[in-house]
Amino acid sequence: MTLHITKVAVGCAELDTLRERMESRSSDGETYLVTRFRPKRESELVGGSVYWIIKHRLVARQEILGFADDPDGKRCRILLSAELRPVRAHPKRAHQGWRYLAAADAPPDLGGAEAEGLSTLPGAMAAELAALALI
């Protein structure tokens, strides 16, 4: 069974900000996330996803490709797919670091037309509609 993790997108008020941040780090279809501690269950996480929390909601995910040591030798890099996939907004409390998320608890991806329609909405409007559980 696939295992996922959740992570707060610190400093990102909307999905577009997170997308820009991850694109600035991307190279050859991959990007990365730096974390202080290497997950003990890393073998179960490869093939899973990082689910991003923005404003107390899971809003997007990126596939986990693997793990590597950061050049400073003190941190761990979680290697991710550069593709940021929007998911159906799901409430999630903020936390420090990352937390494991079982596959059964992970929200589904937004479908093709559904995702395209929502991506054209301004971030504030999409957040308000999600708060009202309309999207």
Tab-separated table of N, CA and C in Angstrom, residues 7-13 17-18 21 25 52-54 95-97:
chain	number	residue	atom	x	y	z
A	7	LYS	N	2.728	18.247	3.941
A	7	LYS	CA	3.704	19.305	4.256
A	7	LYS	C	3.030	20.644	4.052
A	8	VAL	N	3.234	21.563	4.972
A	8	VAL	CA	2.699	22.916	4.846
A	8	VAL	C	3.554	23.687	3.848
A	9	ALA	N	2.923	24.365	2.918
A	9	ALA	CA	3.619	25.214	1.951
A	9	ALA	C	3.836	26.567	2.624
A	10	VAL	N	4.864	26.655	3.444
A	10	VAL	CA	5.140	27.850	4.241
A	10	VAL	C	5.374	29.048	3.329
A	11	GLY	N	4.676	30.136	3.609
A	11	GLY	CA	4.844	31.368	2.847
A	11	GLY	C	4.044	31.409	1.558
A	12	CYS	N	3.270	30.385	1.274
A	12	CYS	CA	2.451	30.361	0.053
A	12	CYS	C	0.992	30.602	0.417
A	13	ALA	N	0.439	31.684	-0.081
A	13	ALA	CA	-0.946	32.012	0.195
A	13	ALA	C	-1.894	31.355	-0.800
A	17	THR	N	1.609	30.461	-6.072
A	17	THR	CA	2.864	30.798	-5.404
A	17	THR	C	3.705	29.536	-5.202
A	18	LEU	N	3.061	28.461	-4.776
A	18	LEU	CA	3.763	27.192	-4.612
A	18	LEU	C	4.278	26.689	-5.956
A	21	ARG	N	7.389	28.567	-6.894
A	21	ARG	CA	8.513	28.166	-6.044
A	21	ARG	C	9.094	26.836	-6.530
A	25	ARG	N	12.981	25.624	-8.698
A	25	ARG	CA	13.922	24.581	-8.279
A	25	ARG	C	13.996	23.422	-9.270
A	52	TRP	N	0.399	18.984	-0.369
A	52	TRP	CA	0.693	20.329	0.118
A	52	TRP	C	-0.509	20.932	0.829
A	53	ILE	N	-0.254	21.552	1.986
A	53	ILE	CA	-1.281	22.239	2.775
A	53	ILE	C	-1.115	23.742	2.574
A	54	ILE	N	-2.181	24.389	2.117
A	54	ILE	CA	-2.236	25.843	2.009
A	54	ILE	C	-3.538	26.284	2.666
A	95	HIS	N	0.916	21.890	10.533
A	95	HIS	CA	1.845	21.239	11.449
A	95	HIS	C	3.267	21.606	11.037
A	96	GLN	N	4.204	21.332	11.898
A	96	GLN	CA	5.605	21.575	11.557
A	96	GLN	C	6.169	20.337	10.874
A	97	GLY	N	7.075	20.547	9.959
A	97	GLY	CA	7.697	19.417	9.275
A	97	GLY	C	6.719	18.710	8.359
